[in-house]
Coordinates of C-alpha atoms in Angstrom, one line a residue:
X199 CA 17.1 -1.7 -2.7
X200 CA 15.2 1.2 -3.7
X201 CA 14.5 -0.4 -7.1
X202 CA 13.1 -3.6 -5.3
X203 CA 11.0 -1.4 -3.0
X204 CA 9.5 0.4 -6.1
X205 CA 8.6 -3.3 -7.3
X206 CA 6.9 -4.0 -4.2
X207 CA 5.0 -0.7 -4.1
X208 CA 1.2 -0.5 -4.7
X209 CA -1.3 1.9 -3.7
X210 CA -4.9 1.6 -2.5
X211 CA -7.3 -1.2 -3.8
X212 CA -9.8 0.1 -6.0
X213 CA -12.0 -2.5 -7.7
X214 CA -15.4 -4.1 -8.3
X215 CA -16.4 -7.7 -7.5
X216 CA -16.7 -9.1 -11.1
X217 CA -19.9 -10.9 -10.3
X218 CA -21.7 -7.6 -9.8
X219 CA -20.2 -5.7 -12.7
X220 CA -23.0 -4.4 -15.2
X221 CA -25.8 -4.6 -12.4
X222 CA -27.6 -1.6 -11.1
X223 CA -28.0 -2.2 -7.2
X224 CA -30.6 -0.5 -5.0
X225 CA -30.7 -0.2 -1.2
X226 CA -34.1 1.3 -0.7
X227 CA -34.7 0.6 2.9
X228 CA -30.9 1.1 4.3
X229 CA -31.0 -2.2 5.8
X230 CA -29.6 -4.6 3.3
X231 CA -26.1 -3.5 2.8
X232 CA -24.2 -0.2 2.7
X233 CA -21.0 1.7 2.4
X234 CA -18.5 1.4 5.2
X235 CA -15.3 3.2 5.4
X236 CA -12.1 3.2 7.8
X237 CA -11.6 6.4 9.4
X238 CA -8.2 8.0 8.4
X239 CA -6.8 4.6 7.2
X240 CA -3.3 5.9 6.5
X241 CA -2.8 7.8 9.5
X242 CA -3.9 4.6 11.5
X243 CA -1.2 2.8 9.8
X244 CA 1.5 5.5 10.6
X245 CA 0.4 5.4 14.2
X246 CA -0.1 1.7 14.9
X247 CA 2.0 -0.3 12.5
X248 CA 5.6 -1.3 12.6
X249 CA 7.6 -0.1 9.3
X250 CA 11.0 -1.4 8.0
X251 CA 13.5 0.6 10.2
X252 CA 16.9 -0.9 9.3
X253 CA 19.1 -1.7 6.2
X254 CA 18.0 -4.7 4.1
X255 CA 19.9 -7.8 4.5
X256 CA 19.9 -10.9 2.1
X257 CA 17.5 -13.6 3.6
X258 CA 17.7 -17.3 2.4
X259 CA 16.0 -18.6 -0.8
X260 CA 12.9 -19.6 1.2
X261 CA 9.5 -18.1 2.3
X262 CA 9.8 -16.8 5.9
X263 CA 7.8 -18.3 8.7
X264 CA 4.6 -16.1 9.1
X265 CA 5.6 -15.8 12.9
X266 CA 8.3 -13.4 11.9
X267 CA 6.0 -10.9 9.9
X268 CA 5.3 -8.8 13.1
X269 CA 8.7 -7.8 13.7
X270 CA 10.5 -8.1 10.3
X271 CA 9.6 -6.9 7.0
X272 CA 10.3 -9.0 3.7
X273 CA 10.6 -8.2 0.2
X274 CA 10.0 -11.4 -2.0
X275 CA 10.7 -12.2 -5.6
X276 CA 8.3 -15.2 -6.2
X277 CA 7.2 -17.2 -9.4
X278 CA 3.9 -19.1 -8.7
X279 CA 3.0 -21.9 -11.1
X280 CA -0.6 -22.7 -12.0
X281 CA -2.0 -19.9 -9.6
X282 CA -5.8 -19.4 -9.2
X283 CA -8.0 -17.1 -7.2
X284 CA -10.5 -18.9 -4.8
X285 CA -12.5 -15.7 -4.1
X286 CA -14.9 -13.5 -6.5
X287 CA -12.6 -10.7 -5.7
X288 CA -9.0 -10.7 -7.0
X289 CA -5.9 -9.3 -5.5
X290 CA -2.9 -9.4 -7.9
X291 CA -2.3 -6.8 -10.2
X292 CA -1.5 -8.0 -13.7
X293 CA 0.7 -4.7 -14.4
X294 CA 2.6 -5.4 -11.3
X295 CA 3.4 -9.0 -12.4
X296 CA 5.0 -11.1 -15.4
X297 CA 2.2 -13.6 -16.2
X298 CA 1.9 -16.2 -18.7
X299 CA -1.4 -17.6 -20.1
X300 CA -3.2 -15.2 -17.5
X301 CA -6.9 -14.7 -17.2
X302 CA -7.7 -11.3 -15.9
X303 CA -10.7 -9.5 -14.3
X304 CA -10.3 -5.9 -15.4
X305 CA -6.5 -5.8 -14.4
X306 CA -6.6 -8.2 -11.6
X307 CA -5.4 -11.7 -12.1
X308 CA -7.9 -14.6 -11.8
X309 CA -5.4 -17.4 -13.0
X310 CA -2.2 -17.9 -14.6
X311 CA 0.2 -20.5 -15.6
X312 CA 3.1 -18.5 -14.5
X313 CA 3.1 -15.5 -12.4
X314 CA 6.3 -13.5 -11.3
X315 CA 6.2 -10.7 -9.0
X316 CA 7.8 -9.0 -6.1
X317 CA 5.6 -8.7 -2.9
X318 CA 5.8 -7.9 0.8
X319 CA 5.3 -10.1 3.6
X320 CA 1.8 -8.6 4.0
X321 CA 0.9 -9.2 0.4
X322 CA 1.9 -12.8 0.8
X323 CA -0.6 -13.3 3.8
X324 CA -3.4 -12.0 1.6
X325 CA -2.2 -14.0 -1.4
X326 CA -2.1 -17.2 0.8
X327 CA -5.8 -16.9 1.7
X328 CA -7.1 -15.7 -1.7
X329 CA -5.3 -18.0 -3.9
X330 CA -4.1 -21.5 -4.8
X331 CA -1.0 -22.9 -6.8
X332 CA 0.7 -25.9 -7.6
X333 CA 4.1 -24.7 -6.5
X334 CA 6.1 -21.4 -5.8
X335 CA 9.8 -20.8 -6.8
X336 CA 11.6 -18.3 -4.6
X337 CA 14.2 -16.2 -6.5
X338 CA 15.1 -13.7 -4.0
X339 CA 14.0 -12.4 -0.3
X340 CA 15.4 -9.4 1.6
X341 CA 14.7 -8.8 5.2
X342 CA 14.6 -5.7 7.6
X343 CA 13.5 -5.2 11.1
X344 CA 10.2 -3.5 11.8
X345 CA 9.6 -0.8 14.6
X346 CA 7.2 1.8 15.2
X347 CA 7.8 5.1 13.4
X348 CA 9.9 7.8 15.4
X349 CA 8.1 9.6 18.1
X350 CA 8.3 13.2 16.6
X351 CA 6.8 12.0 13.3
X352 CA 3.9 10.1 15.3
X353 CA 3.3 13.1 17.5
X354 CA 3.2 15.4 14.4
X355 CA 0.5 12.9 12.8
X356 CA -1.5 13.1 16.1
X357 CA -1.3 17.0 16.1
X358 CA -2.6 17.3 12.6
X359 CA -5.3 14.7 13.4
X360 CA -6.5 16.6 16.0
X361 CA -6.4 20.0 14.2
X362 CA -8.4 18.2 11.3
X363 CA -11.1 16.8 13.6
X364 CA -11.4 19.5 16.1
X365 CA -11.4 22.3 13.3
X366 CA -13.9 20.6 10.8
X367 CA -17.1 22.7 10.4
X368 CA -16.1 25.3 13.0
X369 CA -16.5 28.9 12.0
X370 CA -13.5 31.0 11.9
X371 CA -11.0 27.9 11.7
X372 CA -11.6 27.0 8.0
X373 CA -8.1 27.6 7.0
X374 CA -6.7 25.7 10.0
X375 CA -8.8 22.8 8.9
X376 CA -7.8 22.9 5.3
X377 CA -4.1 23.1 6.0
X378 CA -4.2 20.2 8.7
X379 CA -6.1 18.0 6.2
X380 CA -3.7 18.9 3.5
X381 CA -0.6 18.2 5.6
X382 CA -1.8 15.1 7.1
X383 CA -2.6 13.6 3.5
X384 CA 0.8 14.7 2.3
X385 CA 2.8 12.8 4.9
X386 CA 2.2 9.4 3.3
X387 CA 2.9 11.1 -0.4
X388 CA 6.3 12.6 0.9
X389 CA 7.4 9.0 1.8
X390 CA 6.7 7.8 -1.5
X391 CA 8.0 10.6 -3.7
X392 CA 10.2 9.2 -6.4
X393 CA 13.9 9.5 -5.4
X394 CA 15.3 9.3 -8.9
X395 CA 13.2 10.8 -11.8
X396 CA 13.9 11.8 -15.4
X397 CA 14.8 15.3 -15.5
X398 CA 12.5 17.3 -18.0
X399 CA 13.4 20.9 -19.1
X400 CA 12.0 23.5 -21.7
X401 CA 14.2 24.5 -24.3
X402 CA 13.6 27.8 -25.9
X403 CA 15.8 27.2 -29.1
X404 CA 13.3 24.1 -30.1
X405 CA 10.2 25.3 -28.2
X406 CA 9.6 22.0 -26.8
X407 CA 10.4 19.8 -23.5
X408 CA 13.6 17.8 -23.5
X409 CA 13.7 14.7 -21.4
X410 CA 17.1 13.8 -19.8
X411 CA 16.6 10.1 -19.1
X412 CA 17.9 8.3 -16.1
X413 CA 21.5 6.8 -16.5
X414 CA 24.0 5.4 -14.0
X415 CA 25.8 8.8 -14.1
X416 CA 22.7 10.7 -13.2
X417 CA 21.7 8.3 -10.4
X418 CA 25.1 8.4 -8.8
X419 CA 25.2 12.4 -9.0
X420 CA 21.7 12.7 -7.4
X421 CA 22.5 10.1 -4.8
X422 CA 25.6 12.0 -3.8
X423 CA 23.4 15.1 -3.3
X424 CA 21.1 13.2 -1.1
X425 CA 23.8 11.8 1.1
X426 CA 25.2 15.2 1.6
X427 CA 21.7 16.6 2.4
X428 CA 21.7 19.3 -0.4
X429 CA 18.4 18.3 -1.5
X430 CA 15.9 19.0 1.1
X431 CA 13.0 17.3 -0.6
X432 CA 13.8 14.1 0.7
X433 CA 13.9 13.2 4.2
X434 CA 11.4 10.6 4.9
X435 CA 11.8 6.8 4.2
X436 CA 10.4 5.4 1.0
X437 CA 9.7 2.1 2.6
X438 CA 7.5 3.6 5.1
X439 CA 5.4 4.7 2.0
X440 CA 5.4 1.3 0.7
X441 CA 4.4 -0.4 4.0
X442 CA 1.7 2.3 4.9
X443 CA -0.3 1.8 1.8
X444 CA 0.5 -2.1 1.9
X445 CA -0.8 -2.3 5.4
X446 CA -4.1 -0.4 4.7
X447 CA -4.8 -2.4 1.6
X448 CA -4.1 -5.8 3.4
X449 CA -6.3 -4.7 6.3
X450 CA -9.0 -4.0 4.0
X451 CA -8.6 -7.5 2.4
X452 CA -8.2 -9.5 5.8
X453 CA -10.9 -7.4 7.6
X454 CA -13.4 -7.1 5.1
X455 CA -13.0 -8.4 1.5
X456 CA -11.9 -12.1 2.4
X457 CA -14.6 -12.7 5.2
X458 CA -17.4 -10.9 3.3
X459 CA -16.2 -12.0 -0.2
X460 CA -19.5 -12.6 -2.3
X461 CA -21.2 -9.7 -0.3
X462 CA -18.6 -7.1 -1.4
X463 CA -19.9 -5.3 -4.5
X464 CA -17.0 -2.7 -4.7
X465 CA -14.0 -1.5 -2.8
X466 CA -12.0 1.8 -2.9
X467 CA -8.7 2.1 -0.9
X468 CA -10.5 2.4 2.6
X469 CA -14.0 1.6 2.0
X470 CA -16.4 -1.1 0.7
X471 CA -20.1 -1.3 -0.6
X472 CA -21.7 -4.3 0.5
X473 CA -25.2 -6.1 -0.1
X474 CA -25.4 -7.0 3.6
X475 CA -25.3 -5.0 6.8
X476 CA -22.0 -5.3 8.9
X477 CA -21.7 -4.9 12.6
X478 CA -18.4 -3.4 13.5
X479 CA -18.9 -3.1 17.3
X480 CA -16.5 -5.7 18.1
X481 CA -14.1 -4.9 15.3
X482 CA -14.0 -1.2 16.9
X483 CA -13.2 -2.6 20.2
X484 CA -10.2 -4.4 18.6
X485 CA -9.1 -1.2 17.1
X486 CA -9.0 0.7 20.3
X487 CA -7.1 -2.2 21.9
X488 CA -4.5 -1.7 19.2
X489 CA -4.2 1.9 19.8
X490 CA -4.0 1.3 23.5
X491 CA -1.1 -1.1 23.2

């Protein structure tokens, strides 16, 4: 399950709209476009989105109904035949898929005769809007129930976020601000710390590094340590990190890139540059409603 979760994992979306590449763009009056960014995108996901919170169970060989996506997480191994982007911006990563006869946009798939990949239910909801295809073959689907993150974790996120915002620019509180910001950023990173890694050690005799590659034996040994709580570095859920990044990336796509496709010049994880001005008044109201809920 850890292996398949790793295959589903991807970080933020950082890419240019290919139709704008190699152009120099100016915004002299500040009215025609701009740079828009989400405030604390990853902490927002931790506080308001549901994450996988049960063990994974095998699902049937079919794509689940999208009405289940709110309360159920899915890991899907799919093969898309004759897939093609319908937007100027491209979502699928070539390096995270196995493609045949692919046309790429700087590492993103514009089209392919065959595209084999692992994705989550959130990825599927974006791909369905951004691409068309002749048919899709379902190889494997796993399901887990989703819930909000544990209350102590949520309360700690809120405490750090409060300190980060309250102490920013306050004289005498520079250290508290730096620590709160660093700790807040680290919570996501601690979720997606690799559980299984090759061991690299310095050998004096040869004056060089030696790599102990992962073997079945090393995996069993390491997992046993984790089960016995002898290794205190790992205490958060890897899947939470996968869905935190996934949720933030898909929100960027659903809220901004898909609706404003041709006007989006460049995106970076939690922000976009556009050639038109966007009013976020109504959007922010919905965000407050989501937080209240």
